[in-house]
mmCIF file of N, CA and C in Angstrom:
data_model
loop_
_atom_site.group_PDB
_atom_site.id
_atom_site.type_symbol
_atom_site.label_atom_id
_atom_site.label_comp_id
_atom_site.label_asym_id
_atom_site.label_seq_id
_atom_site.Cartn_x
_atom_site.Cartn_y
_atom_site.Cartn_z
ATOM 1 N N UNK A 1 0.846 -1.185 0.000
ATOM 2 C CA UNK A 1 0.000 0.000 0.000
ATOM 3 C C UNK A 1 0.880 1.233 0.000
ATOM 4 N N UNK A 2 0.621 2.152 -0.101
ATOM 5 C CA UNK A 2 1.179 3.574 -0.715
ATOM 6 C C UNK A 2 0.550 4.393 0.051
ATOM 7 N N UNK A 3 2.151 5.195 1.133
ATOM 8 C CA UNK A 3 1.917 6.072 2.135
ATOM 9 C C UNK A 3 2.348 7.048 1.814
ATOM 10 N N UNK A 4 2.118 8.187 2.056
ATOM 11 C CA UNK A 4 2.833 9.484 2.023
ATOM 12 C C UNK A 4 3.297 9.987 3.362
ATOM 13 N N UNK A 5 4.167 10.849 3.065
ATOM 14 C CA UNK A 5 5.098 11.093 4.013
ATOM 15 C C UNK A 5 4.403 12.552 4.754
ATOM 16 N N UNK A 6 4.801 12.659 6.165
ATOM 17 C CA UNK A 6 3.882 13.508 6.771
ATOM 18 C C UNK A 6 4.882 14.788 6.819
ATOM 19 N N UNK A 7 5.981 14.515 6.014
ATOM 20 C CA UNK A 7 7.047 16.168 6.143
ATOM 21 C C UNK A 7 7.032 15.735 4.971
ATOM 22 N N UNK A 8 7.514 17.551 3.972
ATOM 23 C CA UNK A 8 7.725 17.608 3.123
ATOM 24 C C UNK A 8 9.425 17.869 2.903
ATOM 25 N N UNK A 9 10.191 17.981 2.246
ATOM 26 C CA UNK A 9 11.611 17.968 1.463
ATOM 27 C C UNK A 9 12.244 18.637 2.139
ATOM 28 N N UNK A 10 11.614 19.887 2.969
ATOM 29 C CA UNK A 10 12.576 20.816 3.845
ATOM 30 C C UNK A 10 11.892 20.381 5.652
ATOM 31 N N UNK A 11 11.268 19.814 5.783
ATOM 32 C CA UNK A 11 11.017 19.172 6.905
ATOM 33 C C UNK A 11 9.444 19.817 7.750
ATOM 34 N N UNK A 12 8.920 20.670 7.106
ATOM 35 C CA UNK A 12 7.513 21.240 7.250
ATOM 36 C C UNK A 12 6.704 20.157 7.220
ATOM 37 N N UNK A 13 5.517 19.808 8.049
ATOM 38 C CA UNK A 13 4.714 19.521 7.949
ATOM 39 C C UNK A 13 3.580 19.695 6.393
ATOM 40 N N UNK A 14 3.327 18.656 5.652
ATOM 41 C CA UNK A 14 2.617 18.148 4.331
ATOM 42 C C UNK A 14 1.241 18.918 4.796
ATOM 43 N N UNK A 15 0.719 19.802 4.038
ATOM 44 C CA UNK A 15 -0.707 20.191 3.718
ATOM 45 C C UNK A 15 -1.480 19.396 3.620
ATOM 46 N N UNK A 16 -2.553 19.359 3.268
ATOM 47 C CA UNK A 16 -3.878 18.387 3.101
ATOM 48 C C UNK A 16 -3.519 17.582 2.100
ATOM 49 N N UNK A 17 -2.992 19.190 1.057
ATOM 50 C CA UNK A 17 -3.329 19.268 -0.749
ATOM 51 C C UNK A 17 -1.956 18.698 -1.039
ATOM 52 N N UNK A 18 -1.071 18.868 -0.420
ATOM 53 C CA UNK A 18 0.078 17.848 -0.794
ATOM 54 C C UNK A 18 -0.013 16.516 -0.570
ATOM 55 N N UNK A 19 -0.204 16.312 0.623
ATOM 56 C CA UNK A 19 -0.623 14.566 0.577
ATOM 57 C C UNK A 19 -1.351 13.980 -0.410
ATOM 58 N N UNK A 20 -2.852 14.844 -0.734
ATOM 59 C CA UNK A 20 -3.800 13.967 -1.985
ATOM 60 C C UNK A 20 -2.676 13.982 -3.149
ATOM 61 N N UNK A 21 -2.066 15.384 -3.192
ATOM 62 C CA UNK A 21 -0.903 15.367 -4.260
ATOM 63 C C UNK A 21 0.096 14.047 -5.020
ATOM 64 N N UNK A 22 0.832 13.687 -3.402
ATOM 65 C CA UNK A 22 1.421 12.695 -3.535
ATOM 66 C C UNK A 22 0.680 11.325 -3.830
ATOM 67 N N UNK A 23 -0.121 11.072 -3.741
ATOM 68 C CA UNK A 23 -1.555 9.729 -3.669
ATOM 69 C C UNK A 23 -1.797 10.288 -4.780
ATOM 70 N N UNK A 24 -2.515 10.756 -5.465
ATOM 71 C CA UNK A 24 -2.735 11.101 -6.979
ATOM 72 C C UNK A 24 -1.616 10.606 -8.049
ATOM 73 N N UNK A 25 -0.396 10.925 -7.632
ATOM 74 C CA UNK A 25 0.774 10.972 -8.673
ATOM 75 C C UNK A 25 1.466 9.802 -8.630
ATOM 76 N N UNK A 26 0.977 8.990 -7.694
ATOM 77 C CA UNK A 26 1.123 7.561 -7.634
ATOM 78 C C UNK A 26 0.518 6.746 -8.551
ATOM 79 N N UNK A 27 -0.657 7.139 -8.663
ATOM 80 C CA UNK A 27 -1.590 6.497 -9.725
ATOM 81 C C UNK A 27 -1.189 6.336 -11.100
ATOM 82 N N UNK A 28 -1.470 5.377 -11.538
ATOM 83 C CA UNK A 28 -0.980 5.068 -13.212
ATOM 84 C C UNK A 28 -1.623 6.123 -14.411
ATOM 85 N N UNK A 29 -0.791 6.441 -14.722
ATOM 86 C CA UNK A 29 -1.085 7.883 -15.825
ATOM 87 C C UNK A 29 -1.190 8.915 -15.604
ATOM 88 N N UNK A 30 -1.360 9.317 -14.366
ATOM 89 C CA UNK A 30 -1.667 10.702 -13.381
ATOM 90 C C UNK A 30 -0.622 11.532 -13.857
ATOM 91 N N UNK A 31 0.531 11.418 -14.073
ATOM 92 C CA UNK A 31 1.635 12.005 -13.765
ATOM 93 C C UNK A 31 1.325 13.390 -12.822
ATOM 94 N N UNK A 32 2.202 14.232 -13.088
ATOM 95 C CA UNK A 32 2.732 15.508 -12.295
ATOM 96 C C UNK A 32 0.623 15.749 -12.098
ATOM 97 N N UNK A 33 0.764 16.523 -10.901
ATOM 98 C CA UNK A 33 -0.609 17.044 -10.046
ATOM 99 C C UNK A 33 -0.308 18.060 -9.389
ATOM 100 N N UNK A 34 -1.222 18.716 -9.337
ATOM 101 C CA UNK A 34 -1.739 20.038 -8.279
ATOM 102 C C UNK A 34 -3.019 20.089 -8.018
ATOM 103 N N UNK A 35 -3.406 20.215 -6.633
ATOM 104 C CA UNK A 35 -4.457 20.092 -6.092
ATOM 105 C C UNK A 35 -4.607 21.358 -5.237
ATOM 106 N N UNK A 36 -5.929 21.888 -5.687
ATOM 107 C CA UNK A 36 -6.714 22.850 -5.012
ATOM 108 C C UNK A 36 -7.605 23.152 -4.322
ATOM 109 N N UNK A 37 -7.805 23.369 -3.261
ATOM 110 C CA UNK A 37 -9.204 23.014 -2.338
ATOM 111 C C UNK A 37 -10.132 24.361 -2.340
ATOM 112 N N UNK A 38 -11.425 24.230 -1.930
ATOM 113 C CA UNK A 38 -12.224 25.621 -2.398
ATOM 114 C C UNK A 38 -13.070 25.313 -1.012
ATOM 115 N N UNK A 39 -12.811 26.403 0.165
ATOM 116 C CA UNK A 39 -13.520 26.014 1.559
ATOM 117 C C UNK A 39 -14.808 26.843 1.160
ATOM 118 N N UNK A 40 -15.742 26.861 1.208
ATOM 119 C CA UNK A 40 -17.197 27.261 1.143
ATOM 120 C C UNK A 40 -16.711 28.999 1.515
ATOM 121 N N UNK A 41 -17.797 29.521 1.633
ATOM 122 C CA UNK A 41 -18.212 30.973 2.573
ATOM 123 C C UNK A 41 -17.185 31.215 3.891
ATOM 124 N N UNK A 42 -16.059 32.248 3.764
ATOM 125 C CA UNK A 42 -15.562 32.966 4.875
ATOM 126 C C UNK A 42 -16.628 33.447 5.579
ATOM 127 N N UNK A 43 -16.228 33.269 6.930
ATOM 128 C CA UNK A 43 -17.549 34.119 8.385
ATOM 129 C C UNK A 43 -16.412 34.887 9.012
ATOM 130 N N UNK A 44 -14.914 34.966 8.623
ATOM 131 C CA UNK A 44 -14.320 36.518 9.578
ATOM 132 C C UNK A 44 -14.905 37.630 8.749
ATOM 133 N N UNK A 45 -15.084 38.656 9.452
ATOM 134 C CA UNK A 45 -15.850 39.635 8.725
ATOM 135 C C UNK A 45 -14.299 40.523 7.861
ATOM 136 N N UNK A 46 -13.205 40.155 8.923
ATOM 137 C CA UNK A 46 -12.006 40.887 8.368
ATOM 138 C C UNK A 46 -11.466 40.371 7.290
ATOM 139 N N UNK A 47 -11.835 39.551 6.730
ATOM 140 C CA UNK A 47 -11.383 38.719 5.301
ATOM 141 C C UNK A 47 -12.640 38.889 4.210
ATOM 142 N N UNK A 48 -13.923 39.239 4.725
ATOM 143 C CA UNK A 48 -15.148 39.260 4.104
ATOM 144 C C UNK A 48 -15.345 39.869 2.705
ATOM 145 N N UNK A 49 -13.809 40.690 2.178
ATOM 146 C CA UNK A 49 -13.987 41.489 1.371
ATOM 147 C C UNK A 49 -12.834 40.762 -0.073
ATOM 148 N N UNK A 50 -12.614 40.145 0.745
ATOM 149 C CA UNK A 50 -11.178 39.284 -0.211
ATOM 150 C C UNK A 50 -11.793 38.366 -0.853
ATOM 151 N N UNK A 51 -12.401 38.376 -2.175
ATOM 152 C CA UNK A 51 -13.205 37.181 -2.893
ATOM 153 C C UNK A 51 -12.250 36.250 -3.500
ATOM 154 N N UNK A 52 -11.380 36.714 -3.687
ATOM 155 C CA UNK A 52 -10.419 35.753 -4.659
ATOM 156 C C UNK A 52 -9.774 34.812 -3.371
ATOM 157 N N UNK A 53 -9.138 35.486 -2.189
ATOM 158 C CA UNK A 53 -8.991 34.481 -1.228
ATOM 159 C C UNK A 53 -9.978 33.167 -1.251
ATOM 160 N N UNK A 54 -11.008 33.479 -1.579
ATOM 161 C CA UNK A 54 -12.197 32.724 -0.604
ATOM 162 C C UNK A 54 -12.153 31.265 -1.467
ATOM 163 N N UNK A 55 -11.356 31.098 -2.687
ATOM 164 C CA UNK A 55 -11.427 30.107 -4.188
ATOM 165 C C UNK A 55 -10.515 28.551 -3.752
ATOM 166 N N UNK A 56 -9.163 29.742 -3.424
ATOM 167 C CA UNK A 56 -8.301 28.481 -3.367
ATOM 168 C C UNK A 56 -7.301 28.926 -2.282
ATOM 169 N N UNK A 57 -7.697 28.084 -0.949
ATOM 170 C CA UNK A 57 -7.390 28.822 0.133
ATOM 171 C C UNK A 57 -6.374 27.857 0.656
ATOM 172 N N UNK A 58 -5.148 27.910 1.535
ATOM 173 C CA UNK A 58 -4.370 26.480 2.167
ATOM 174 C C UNK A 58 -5.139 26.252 3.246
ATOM 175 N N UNK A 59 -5.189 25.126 3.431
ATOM 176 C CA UNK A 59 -5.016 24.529 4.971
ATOM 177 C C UNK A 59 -5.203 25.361 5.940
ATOM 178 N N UNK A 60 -3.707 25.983 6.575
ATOM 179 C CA UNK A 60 -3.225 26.252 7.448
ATOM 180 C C UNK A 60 -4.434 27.851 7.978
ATOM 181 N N UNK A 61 -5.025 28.137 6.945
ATOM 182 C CA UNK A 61 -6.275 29.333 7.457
ATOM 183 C C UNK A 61 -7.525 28.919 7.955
ATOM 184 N N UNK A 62 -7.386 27.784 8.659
ATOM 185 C CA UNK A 62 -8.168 27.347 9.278
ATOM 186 C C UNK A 62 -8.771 25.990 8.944
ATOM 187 N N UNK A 63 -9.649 25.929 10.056
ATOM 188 C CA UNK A 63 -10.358 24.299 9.610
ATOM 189 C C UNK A 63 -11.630 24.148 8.996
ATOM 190 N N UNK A 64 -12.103 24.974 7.983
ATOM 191 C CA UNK A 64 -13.276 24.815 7.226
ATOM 192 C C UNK A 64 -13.522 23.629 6.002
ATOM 193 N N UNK A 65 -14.318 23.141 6.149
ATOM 194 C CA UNK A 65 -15.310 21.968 5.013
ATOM 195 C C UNK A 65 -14.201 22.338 3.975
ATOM 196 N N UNK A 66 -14.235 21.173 3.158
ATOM 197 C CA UNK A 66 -13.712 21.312 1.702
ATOM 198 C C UNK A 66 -15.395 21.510 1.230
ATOM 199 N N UNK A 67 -15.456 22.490 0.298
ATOM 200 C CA UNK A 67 -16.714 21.629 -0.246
ATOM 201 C C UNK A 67 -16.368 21.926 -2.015
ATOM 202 N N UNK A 68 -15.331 22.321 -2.483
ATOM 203 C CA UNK A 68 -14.987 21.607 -4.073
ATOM 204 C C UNK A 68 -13.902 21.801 -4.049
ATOM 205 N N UNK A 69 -12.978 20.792 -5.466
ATOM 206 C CA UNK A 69 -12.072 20.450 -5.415
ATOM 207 C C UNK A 69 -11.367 21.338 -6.899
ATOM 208 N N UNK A 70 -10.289 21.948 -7.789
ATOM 209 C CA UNK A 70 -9.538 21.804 -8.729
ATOM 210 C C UNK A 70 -8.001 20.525 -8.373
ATOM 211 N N UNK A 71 -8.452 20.127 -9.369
ATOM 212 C CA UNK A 71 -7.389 19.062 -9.844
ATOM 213 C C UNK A 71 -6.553 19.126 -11.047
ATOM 214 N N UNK A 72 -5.435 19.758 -11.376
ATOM 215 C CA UNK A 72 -4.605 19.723 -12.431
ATOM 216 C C UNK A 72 -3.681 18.669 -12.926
ATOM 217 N N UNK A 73 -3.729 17.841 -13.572
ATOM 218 C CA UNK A 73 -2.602 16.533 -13.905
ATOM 219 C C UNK A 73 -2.773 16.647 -15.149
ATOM 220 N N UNK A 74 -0.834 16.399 -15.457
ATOM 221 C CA UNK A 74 -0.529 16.258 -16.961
ATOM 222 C C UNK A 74 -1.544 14.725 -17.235
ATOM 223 N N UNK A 75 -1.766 13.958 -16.841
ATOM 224 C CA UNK A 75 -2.995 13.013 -17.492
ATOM 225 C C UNK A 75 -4.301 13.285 -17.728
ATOM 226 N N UNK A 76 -5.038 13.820 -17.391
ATOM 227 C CA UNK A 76 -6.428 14.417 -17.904
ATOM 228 C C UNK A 76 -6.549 14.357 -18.769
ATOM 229 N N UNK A 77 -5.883 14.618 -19.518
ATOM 230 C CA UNK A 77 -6.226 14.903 -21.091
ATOM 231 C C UNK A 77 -6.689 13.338 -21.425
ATOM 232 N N UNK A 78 -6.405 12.126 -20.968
ATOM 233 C CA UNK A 78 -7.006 11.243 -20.714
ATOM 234 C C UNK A 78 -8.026 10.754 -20.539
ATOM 235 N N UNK A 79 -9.432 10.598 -21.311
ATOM 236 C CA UNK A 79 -10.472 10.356 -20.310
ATOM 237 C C UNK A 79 -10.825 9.538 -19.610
ATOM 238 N N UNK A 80 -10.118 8.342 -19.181
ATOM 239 C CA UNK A 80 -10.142 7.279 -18.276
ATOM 240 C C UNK A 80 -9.262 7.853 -17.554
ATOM 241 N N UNK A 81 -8.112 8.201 -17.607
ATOM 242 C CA UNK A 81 -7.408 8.897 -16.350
ATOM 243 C C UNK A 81 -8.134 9.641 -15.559
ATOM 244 N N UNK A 82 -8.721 10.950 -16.212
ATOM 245 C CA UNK A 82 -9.991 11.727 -15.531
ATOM 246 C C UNK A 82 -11.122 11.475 -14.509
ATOM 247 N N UNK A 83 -11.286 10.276 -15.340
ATOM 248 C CA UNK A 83 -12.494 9.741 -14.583
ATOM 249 C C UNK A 83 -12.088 8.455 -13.041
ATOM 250 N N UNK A 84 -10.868 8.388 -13.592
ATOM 251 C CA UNK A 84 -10.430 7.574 -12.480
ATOM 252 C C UNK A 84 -9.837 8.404 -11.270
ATOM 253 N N UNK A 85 -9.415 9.381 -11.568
ATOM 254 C CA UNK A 85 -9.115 10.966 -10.720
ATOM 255 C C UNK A 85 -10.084 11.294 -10.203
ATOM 256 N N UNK A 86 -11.450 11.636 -10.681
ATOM 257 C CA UNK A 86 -12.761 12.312 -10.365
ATOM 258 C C UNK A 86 -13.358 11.563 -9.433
ATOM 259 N N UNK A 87 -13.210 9.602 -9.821
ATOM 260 C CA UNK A 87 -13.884 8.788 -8.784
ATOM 261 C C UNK A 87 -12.892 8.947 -7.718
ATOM 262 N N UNK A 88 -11.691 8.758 -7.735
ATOM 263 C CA UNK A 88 -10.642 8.540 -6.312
ATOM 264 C C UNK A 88 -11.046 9.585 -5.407
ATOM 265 N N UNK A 89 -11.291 11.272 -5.807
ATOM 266 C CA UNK A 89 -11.591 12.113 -5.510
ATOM 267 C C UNK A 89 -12.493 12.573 -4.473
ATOM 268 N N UNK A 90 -13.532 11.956 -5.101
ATOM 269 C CA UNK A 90 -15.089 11.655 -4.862
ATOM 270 C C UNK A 90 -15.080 10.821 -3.710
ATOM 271 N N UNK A 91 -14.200 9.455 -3.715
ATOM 272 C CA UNK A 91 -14.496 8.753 -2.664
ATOM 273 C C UNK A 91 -13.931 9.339 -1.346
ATOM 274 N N UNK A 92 -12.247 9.582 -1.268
ATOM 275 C CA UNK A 92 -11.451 10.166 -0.474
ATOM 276 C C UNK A 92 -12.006 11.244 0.088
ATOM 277 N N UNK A 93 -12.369 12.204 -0.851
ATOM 278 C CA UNK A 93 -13.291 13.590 -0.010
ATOM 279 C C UNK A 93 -13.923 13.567 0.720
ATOM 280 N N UNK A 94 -15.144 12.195 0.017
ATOM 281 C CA UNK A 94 -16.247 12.539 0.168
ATOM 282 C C UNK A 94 -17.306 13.864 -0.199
ATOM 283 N N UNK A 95 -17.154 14.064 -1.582
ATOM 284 C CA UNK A 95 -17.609 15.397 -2.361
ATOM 285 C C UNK A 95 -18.294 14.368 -3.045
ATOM 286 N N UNK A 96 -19.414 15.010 -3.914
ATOM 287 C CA UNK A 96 -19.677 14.316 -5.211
ATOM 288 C C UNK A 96 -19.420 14.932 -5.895
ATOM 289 N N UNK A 97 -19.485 14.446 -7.294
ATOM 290 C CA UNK A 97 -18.460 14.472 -8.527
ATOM 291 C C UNK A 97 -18.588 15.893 -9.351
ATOM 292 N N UNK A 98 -19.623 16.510 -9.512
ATOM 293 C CA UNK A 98 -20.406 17.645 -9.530
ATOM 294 C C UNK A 98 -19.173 18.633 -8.984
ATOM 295 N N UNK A 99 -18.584 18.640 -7.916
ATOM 296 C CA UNK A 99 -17.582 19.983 -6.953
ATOM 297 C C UNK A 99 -15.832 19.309 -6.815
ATOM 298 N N UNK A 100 -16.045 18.661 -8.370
ATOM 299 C CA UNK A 100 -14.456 18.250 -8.307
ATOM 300 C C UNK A 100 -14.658 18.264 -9.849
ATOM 301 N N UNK A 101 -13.674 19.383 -10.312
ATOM 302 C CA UNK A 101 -13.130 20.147 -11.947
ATOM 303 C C UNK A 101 -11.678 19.378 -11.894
ATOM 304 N N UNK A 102 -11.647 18.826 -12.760
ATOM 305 C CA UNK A 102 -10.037 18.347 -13.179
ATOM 306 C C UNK A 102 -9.589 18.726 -14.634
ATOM 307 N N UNK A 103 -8.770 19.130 -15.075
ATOM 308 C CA UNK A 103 -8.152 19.422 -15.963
ATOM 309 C C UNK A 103 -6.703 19.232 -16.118
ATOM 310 N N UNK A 104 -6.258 19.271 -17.686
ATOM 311 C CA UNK A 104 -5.010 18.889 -18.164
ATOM 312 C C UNK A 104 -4.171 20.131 -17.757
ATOM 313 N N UNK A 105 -2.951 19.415 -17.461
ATOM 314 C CA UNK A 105 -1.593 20.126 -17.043
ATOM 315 C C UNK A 105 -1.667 20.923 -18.220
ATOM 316 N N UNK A 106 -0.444 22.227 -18.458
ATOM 317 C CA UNK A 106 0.141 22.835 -19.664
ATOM 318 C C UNK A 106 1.028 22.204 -19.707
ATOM 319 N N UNK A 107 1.821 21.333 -21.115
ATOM 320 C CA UNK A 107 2.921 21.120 -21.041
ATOM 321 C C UNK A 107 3.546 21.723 -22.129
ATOM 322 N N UNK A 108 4.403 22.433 -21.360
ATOM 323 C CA UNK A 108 5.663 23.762 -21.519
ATOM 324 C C UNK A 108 6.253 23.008 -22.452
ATOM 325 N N UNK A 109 6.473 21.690 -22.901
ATOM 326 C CA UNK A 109 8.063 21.442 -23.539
ATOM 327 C C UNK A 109 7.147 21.256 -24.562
ATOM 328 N N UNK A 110 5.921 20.990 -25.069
ATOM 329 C CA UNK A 110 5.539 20.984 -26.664
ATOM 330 C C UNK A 110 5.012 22.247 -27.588
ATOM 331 N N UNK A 111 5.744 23.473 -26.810
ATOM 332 C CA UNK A 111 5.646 24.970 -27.324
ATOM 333 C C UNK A 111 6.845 24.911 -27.695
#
């Protein structure tokens, strides 16, 4: 079975979005990933004005619901990769499939 590691490369403690990271890129065809989490509605009133914060927020600003997901992997472009991303997603979250967007990486080296 396939663990991820609870520090990252400089010895910080792994985000949420890095761990699914690493578990994603394990998967056959997945290659390279980035994962984005989208916490519902801010309630500090002192952040209340920051909309773009509110999309794709880390972890570490608290402990609010995931309630949708962006998923970027050079495999998407795949549609069995996709869909095997979207279900892993779905189950692990616990989201349904509806609040998890996945899309293909850019890859830089065929420009």
């Amino acid at each position: 079975m396939y663990q991820t590691n609870s520090t990252s490369d400089n010895g910080s403690p792994l985000t949420n979005e890095e761990k699914l990271e690493q578990t994603l890129k394990a998967m056959e065809g997945v290659g390279k990933v980035k994962v984005y989490f989208y916490y519902g509605e801010m309630t500090d009133d002192q952040n209340a004005n920051k909309l773009f914060s509110q999309y794709f927020r880390g972890t570490e600003q608290g402990t609010k619901n995931v309630t949708g997901m962006l998923v970027v992997s050079e495999g998407a472009s795949d549609i069995f990769v996709k869909n095997e991303i979207r279900a892993v997603v779905s189950q692990v979250m616990q989201l349904p499939i509806h609040r998890i967007i996945i899309v293909p990486m850019e890859n830089k080296e065929e420009k």
